[in-house]
Amino acid sequence: MSDEVELVILEDAGEVAAAVAERLARAARDGGQIALTGGRTPEQAYEEAAQREPDWSKTEIWWSDERCVPPDDDLSNYALAKRTLLDRLERNPHAVHRIKGELGKEKAAADYEHELGDTVFDVELLGIGKDGHVASLFPNAPTLHERKRVLPAEPGLEPFVDRVTLSIPTLNSAREIVFAVSGADKANAVHRAFASKPGPDTPASLVRARDGRTIAILDRAAAAKLRA
Ligand code: 6PG
C-alpha cells in the first residue's frame, strides 16, 4: 500500500471546486467507474464538471455513502448529485448505481453490495468531516474494522440519520482517490488525516489507494495546519 498522498494546495474553495471539476470531467472523457460523495464541498465541483464535460455516457456512477432517506430528500447524496450534475448533462452515464437508502440501512447495504460486485473505481471522490470522518465511517466506529465491501452505519455527526457506507478496504481498492476539502473548520481534521499517525480516531487517515494514487485537493485554510 502506498501511504504517499499528493497534496495540491489552492487559494480558496472556488479553486478547489474548479480543480475537482476538471478531474471529474477528465474521468468522464476517459470513461469508467466513478464514485461520488455527498456533503457541501462537491456541489460547485459537480456543477462545473457538467459544464466542462456534458457527455458522461462512457461512465458508470456510484456513491461512497448514502443517508437512509428517500432519493428526493434534501439529505440524499443522490439527490445532490442529480440536481447539480446528472440533470445538467447532455448524455447520461451508462449506468447510475444509487444506494437505495429508503430501504433501510441493512437492506440497502446488502443490495448495494450485490450490485457493486467486484467493481473497482477508476476515480473515487471523497470529503472529510471536521471530526475526521470519511464517507460514513466515523471516528472509532466498529465499521472501521469490517472487511465486507458495503456496511450499514450509524451517524457520528449531523444529520443524525442511518447511513450506508463503503468499508475501508473497498475505499482503498480505488485506482485513484481524490479528497476535496476546503475551509478553516477542516484544518485540524486535515492535519490528522494527512500529517499524523493514522488511526481509527481519524477515519480519513486510513484511506489510501492500495495500488494507485491518493490526491488531496485543499484550499489554504484547510491546509493551514499541515506544516505546523
Ligand atoms: C456525507 C459525505 C461525508 C462528507 C463529509 C464532508 O454523506 O455526509 O459523504 O463523508 O464528505 O461530511 O462534508 P462537507 O463537504 O459537507 O464538509
Tab-separated table of C-alpha atoms and ligand atoms in Angstrom:
chain	number	residue	atom	x	y	z
A	1	MET	CA	0.000	0.000	0.000
A	2	SER	CA	1.245	3.452	-0.835
A	3	ASP	CA	0.969	5.865	2.079
A	4	GLU	CA	2.020	8.764	-0.094
A	5	VAL	CA	-0.586	11.456	-0.544
A	6	GLU	CA	-0.105	14.027	-3.302
A	7	LEU	CA	-1.108	17.366	-1.826
A	8	VAL	CA	-2.500	20.078	-4.097
A	9	ILE	CA	-2.936	23.319	-2.149
A	10	LEU	CA	-5.004	26.035	-3.831
A	11	GLU	CA	-6.115	29.507	-2.867
A	12	ASP	CA	-9.759	29.062	-1.916
A	13	ALA	CA	-12.846	26.846	-2.112
A	14	GLY	CA	-13.630	28.071	-5.630
A	15	GLU	CA	-10.245	26.899	-6.896
A	16	VAL	CA	-10.707	23.541	-5.154
A	17	ALA	CA	-14.093	23.127	-6.870
A	18	ALA	CA	-12.572	24.009	-10.256
A	19	ALA	CA	-9.719	21.520	-9.832
A	20	VAL	CA	-12.103	18.758	-8.771
A	21	ALA	CA	-14.430	19.594	-11.673
A	22	GLU	CA	-11.546	19.303	-14.121
A	23	ARG	CA	-10.568	15.942	-12.633
A	24	LEU	CA	-14.170	14.683	-12.916
A	25	ALA	CA	-14.542	15.995	-16.475
A	26	ARG	CA	-11.373	14.160	-17.475
A	27	ALA	CA	-12.653	10.981	-15.831
A	28	ALA	CA	-15.906	11.343	-17.783
A	29	ARG	CA	-13.987	11.658	-21.060
A	30	ASP	CA	-11.780	8.676	-20.230
A	31	GLY	CA	-14.828	6.656	-19.178
A	32	GLY	CA	-15.001	4.168	-16.336
A	33	GLN	CA	-16.316	3.726	-12.826
A	34	ILE	CA	-16.668	6.940	-10.820
A	35	ALA	CA	-17.656	7.090	-7.139
A	36	LEU	CA	-19.214	10.353	-5.953
A	37	THR	CA	-19.576	11.699	-2.436
A	38	GLY	CA	-22.065	13.831	-0.545
A	39	GLY	CA	-21.525	16.912	1.578
A	40	ARG	CA	-21.329	20.605	0.841
A	41	THR	CA	-17.861	20.684	-0.759
A	42	PRO	CA	-18.653	18.851	-4.031
A	43	GLU	CA	-21.731	20.867	-5.044
A	44	GLN	CA	-19.906	23.533	-7.001
A	45	ALA	CA	-17.488	20.953	-8.414
A	46	TYR	CA	-20.377	18.885	-9.769
A	47	GLU	CA	-21.949	21.924	-11.463
A	48	GLU	CA	-18.660	22.896	-13.066
A	49	ALA	CA	-17.912	19.307	-14.107
A	50	ALA	CA	-21.219	19.140	-16.012
A	51	GLN	CA	-20.308	22.370	-17.824
A	52	ARG	CA	-16.796	21.231	-18.675
A	53	GLU	CA	-17.917	17.810	-19.929
A	54	PRO	CA	-21.648	17.284	-20.621
A	55	ASP	CA	-21.167	13.777	-22.069
A	56	TRP	CA	-20.851	11.176	-19.318
A	57	SER	CA	-22.055	8.255	-21.456
A	58	LYS	CA	-18.821	6.315	-21.002
A	59	THR	CA	-19.118	6.299	-17.199
A	60	GLU	CA	-20.900	4.350	-14.516
A	61	ILE	CA	-21.670	6.349	-11.386
A	62	TRP	CA	-21.570	5.060	-7.799
A	63	TRP	CA	-21.592	6.627	-4.328
A	64	SER	CA	-19.241	6.145	-1.387
A	65	ASP	CA	-22.089	6.568	1.102
A	66	GLU	CA	-25.734	7.496	1.471
A	67	ARG	CA	-28.161	8.622	4.135
A	68	CYS	CA	-31.259	6.431	4.730
A	69	VAL	CA	-33.796	8.841	3.237
A	70	PRO	CA	-35.856	8.821	0.015
A	71	PRO	CA	-33.946	9.719	-3.176
A	72	ASP	CA	-35.639	13.117	-3.472
A	73	ASP	CA	-34.941	14.122	0.137
A	74	ASP	CA	-32.760	17.180	0.758
A	75	LEU	CA	-30.401	14.989	2.778
A	76	SER	CA	-29.881	12.454	-0.019
A	77	ASN	CA	-26.409	12.319	-1.564
A	78	TYR	CA	-28.005	11.003	-4.746
A	79	ALA	CA	-30.401	13.995	-4.851
A	80	LEU	CA	-27.446	16.360	-4.513
A	81	ALA	CA	-25.596	14.782	-7.445
A	82	LYS	CA	-28.786	14.579	-9.515
A	83	ARG	CA	-29.536	18.269	-9.051
A	84	THR	CA	-26.010	19.582	-9.525
A	85	LEU	CA	-24.582	17.107	-12.044
A	86	LEU	CA	-26.787	14.400	-13.569
A	87	ASP	CA	-29.717	16.677	-14.527
A	88	ARG	CA	-27.323	19.053	-16.313
A	89	LEU	CA	-25.696	16.509	-18.630
A	90	GLU	CA	-26.371	16.180	-22.329
A	91	ARG	CA	-25.563	12.479	-22.304
A	92	ASN	CA	-26.311	10.452	-19.186
A	93	PRO	CA	-23.962	7.957	-17.614
A	94	HIS	CA	-24.205	4.448	-18.971
A	95	ALA	CA	-25.462	3.424	-15.507
A	96	VAL	CA	-26.297	5.240	-12.278
A	97	HIS	CA	-25.953	2.956	-9.254
A	98	ARG	CA	-27.526	4.764	-6.357
A	99	ILE	CA	-27.623	3.392	-2.814
A	100	LYS	CA	-31.326	2.877	-2.009
A	101	GLY	CA	-31.293	4.434	1.444
A	102	GLU	CA	-35.089	4.410	1.633
A	103	LEU	CA	-34.953	0.596	2.071
A	104	GLY	CA	-33.299	0.956	5.477
A	105	LYS	CA	-29.605	0.538	6.207
A	106	GLU	CA	-29.418	-3.290	6.347
A	107	LYS	CA	-31.319	-3.987	3.138
A	108	ALA	CA	-29.825	-1.044	1.267
A	109	ALA	CA	-26.298	-2.181	2.200
A	110	ALA	CA	-26.979	-5.788	1.141
A	111	ASP	CA	-28.487	-4.679	-2.191
A	112	TYR	CA	-25.632	-2.302	-2.934
A	113	GLU	CA	-23.007	-4.903	-2.050
A	114	HIS	CA	-24.652	-7.235	-4.579
A	115	GLU	CA	-24.796	-4.518	-7.246
A	116	LEU	CA	-21.195	-3.492	-6.622
A	117	GLY	CA	-19.755	-6.997	-7.010
A	118	ASP	CA	-16.012	-6.636	-7.520
A	119	THR	CA	-16.206	-3.251	-9.280
A	120	VAL	CA	-13.032	-1.182	-8.950
A	121	PHE	CA	-13.457	2.583	-9.082
A	122	ASP	CA	-11.269	4.493	-11.519
A	123	VAL	CA	-11.875	7.715	-9.596
A	124	GLU	CA	-13.294	7.985	-6.083
A	125	LEU	CA	-14.112	11.453	-4.793
A	126	LEU	CA	-14.231	11.916	-1.014
A	127	GLY	CA	-14.713	14.703	1.512
A	128	ILE	CA	-13.534	14.816	5.122
A	129	GLY	CA	-15.745	15.817	8.045
A	130	LYS	CA	-14.443	18.184	10.696
A	131	ASP	CA	-14.305	15.181	13.067
A	132	GLY	CA	-12.093	13.327	10.539
A	133	HIS	CA	-14.825	11.059	9.168
A	134	VAL	CA	-14.823	9.885	5.591
A	135	ALA	CA	-17.818	8.536	3.631
A	136	SER	CA	-19.984	7.429	6.616
A	137	LEU	CA	-17.094	5.914	8.568
A	138	PHE	CA	-16.985	7.849	11.838
A	139	PRO	CA	-14.205	8.102	14.457
A	140	ASN	CA	-13.690	4.858	16.393
A	141	ALA	CA	-16.811	3.235	14.885
A	142	PRO	CA	-16.971	-0.581	14.700
A	143	THR	CA	-17.400	-0.248	10.909
A	144	LEU	CA	-13.700	0.690	10.648
A	145	HIS	CA	-12.743	-2.939	11.306
A	146	GLU	CA	-15.218	-4.559	8.904
A	147	ARG	CA	-13.986	-6.323	5.783
A	148	LYS	CA	-17.311	-6.531	3.896
A	149	ARG	CA	-17.492	-4.163	0.935
A	150	VAL	CA	-20.631	-2.246	1.973
A	151	LEU	CA	-21.819	-1.614	5.534
A	152	PRO	CA	-24.840	-0.294	7.384
A	153	ALA	CA	-23.687	2.536	9.668
A	154	GLU	CA	-24.729	4.817	12.497
A	155	PRO	CA	-24.266	8.569	12.093
A	156	GLY	CA	-21.499	10.120	14.194
A	157	LEU	CA	-22.368	13.681	13.266
A	158	GLU	CA	-25.292	15.638	11.815
A	159	PRO	CA	-27.528	14.798	10.099
A	160	PHE	CA	-28.413	12.040	12.541
A	161	VAL	CA	-29.972	9.557	10.135
A	162	ASP	CA	-28.836	5.986	9.468
A	163	ARG	CA	-26.237	5.525	6.744
A	164	VAL	CA	-24.853	3.039	4.266
A	165	THR	CA	-21.142	3.281	3.544
A	166	LEU	CA	-18.333	1.628	1.653
A	167	SER	CA	-15.825	-0.016	4.001
A	168	ILE	CA	-12.145	0.949	4.323
A	169	PRO	CA	-10.940	-1.987	2.140
A	170	THR	CA	-13.413	-1.007	-0.580
A	171	LEU	CA	-12.458	2.671	-0.471
A	172	ASN	CA	-8.778	1.677	-0.629
A	173	SER	CA	-9.260	-0.514	-3.703
A	174	ALA	CA	-9.892	2.515	-5.962
A	175	ARG	CA	-7.328	3.290	-8.659
A	176	GLU	CA	-7.412	6.976	-7.772
A	177	ILE	CA	-8.720	8.580	-4.585
A	178	VAL	CA	-9.376	12.328	-4.696
A	179	PHE	CA	-10.043	14.087	-1.393
A	180	ALA	CA	-11.572	17.553	-1.771
A	181	VAL	CA	-11.518	19.687	1.369
A	182	SER	CA	-11.915	23.396	1.965
A	183	GLY	CA	-12.455	25.728	4.908
A	184	ALA	CA	-10.702	26.593	8.169
A	185	ASP	CA	-13.044	24.331	10.168
A	186	LYS	CA	-11.387	21.346	8.441
A	187	ALA	CA	-7.772	22.315	9.208
A	188	ASN	CA	-7.490	20.111	12.273
A	189	ALA	CA	-9.041	17.085	10.529
A	190	VAL	CA	-6.780	17.612	7.502
A	191	HIS	CA	-3.712	17.628	9.743
A	192	ARG	CA	-4.842	14.418	11.441
A	193	ALA	CA	-5.689	12.790	8.082
A	194	PHE	CA	-2.503	13.609	6.181
A	195	ALA	CA	0.245	14.610	8.621
A	196	SER	CA	-0.268	12.469	11.738
A	197	LYS	CA	-0.043	8.806	12.638
A	198	PRO	CA	-3.003	7.020	11.010
A	199	GLY	CA	-5.576	5.636	13.417
A	200	PRO	CA	-9.267	4.943	13.990
A	201	ASP	CA	-9.873	8.285	15.676
A	202	THR	CA	-9.400	9.822	12.200
A	203	PRO	CA	-11.005	7.508	9.630
A	204	ALA	CA	-9.724	9.602	6.698
A	205	SER	CA	-6.150	8.759	7.778
A	206	LEU	CA	-6.885	5.092	6.971
A	207	VAL	CA	-7.959	5.796	3.377
A	208	ARG	CA	-5.131	5.433	0.868
A	209	ALA	CA	-5.264	3.817	-2.587
A	210	ARG	CA	-3.650	0.405	-2.134
A	211	ASP	CA	-2.461	0.162	-5.732
A	212	GLY	CA	-2.991	3.649	-7.030
A	213	ARG	CA	-2.798	7.379	-6.355
A	214	THR	CA	-4.206	9.316	-3.435
A	215	ILE	CA	-4.566	13.039	-4.074
A	216	ALA	CA	-5.785	15.684	-1.617
A	217	ILE	CA	-7.023	18.929	-3.158
A	218	LEU	CA	-7.151	21.514	-0.372
A	219	ASP	CA	-7.573	25.220	-0.003
A	220	ARG	CA	-5.123	27.274	2.067
A	221	ALA	CA	-7.483	27.435	5.034
A	222	ALA	CA	-7.946	23.662	5.208
A	223	ALA	CA	-4.194	23.109	4.737
A	224	ALA	CA	-3.216	25.711	7.355
A	225	LYS	CA	-2.032	23.210	9.986
A	226	LEU	CA	-0.185	20.839	7.663
A	227	ARG	CA	3.230	22.328	8.205
A	228	ALA	CA	2.657	23.322	11.808
B	1	6PG	C1	-21.848	12.607	3.656
B	1	6PG	C2	-20.498	12.624	2.978
B	1	6PG	C3	-19.421	12.933	4.003
B	1	6PG	C4	-18.809	14.246	3.590
B	1	6PG	C5	-18.114	14.931	4.730
B	1	6PG	C6	-17.667	16.321	4.349
B	1	6PG	O1	-22.677	11.808	3.309
B	1	6PG	O2	-22.040	13.468	4.519
B	1	6PG	O3	-20.236	11.633	2.132
B	1	6PG	O4	-18.479	11.960	4.230
B	1	6PG	O5	-17.933	14.066	2.530
B	1	6PG	O6	-19.015	15.010	5.792
B	1	6PG	O7	-18.801	17.057	4.084
B	1	6PG	P1	-18.790	18.608	3.719
B	1	6PG	O8	-18.246	18.703	2.359
B	1	6PG	O9	-20.233	18.996	3.789
B	1	6PG	O10	-17.982	19.262	4.752
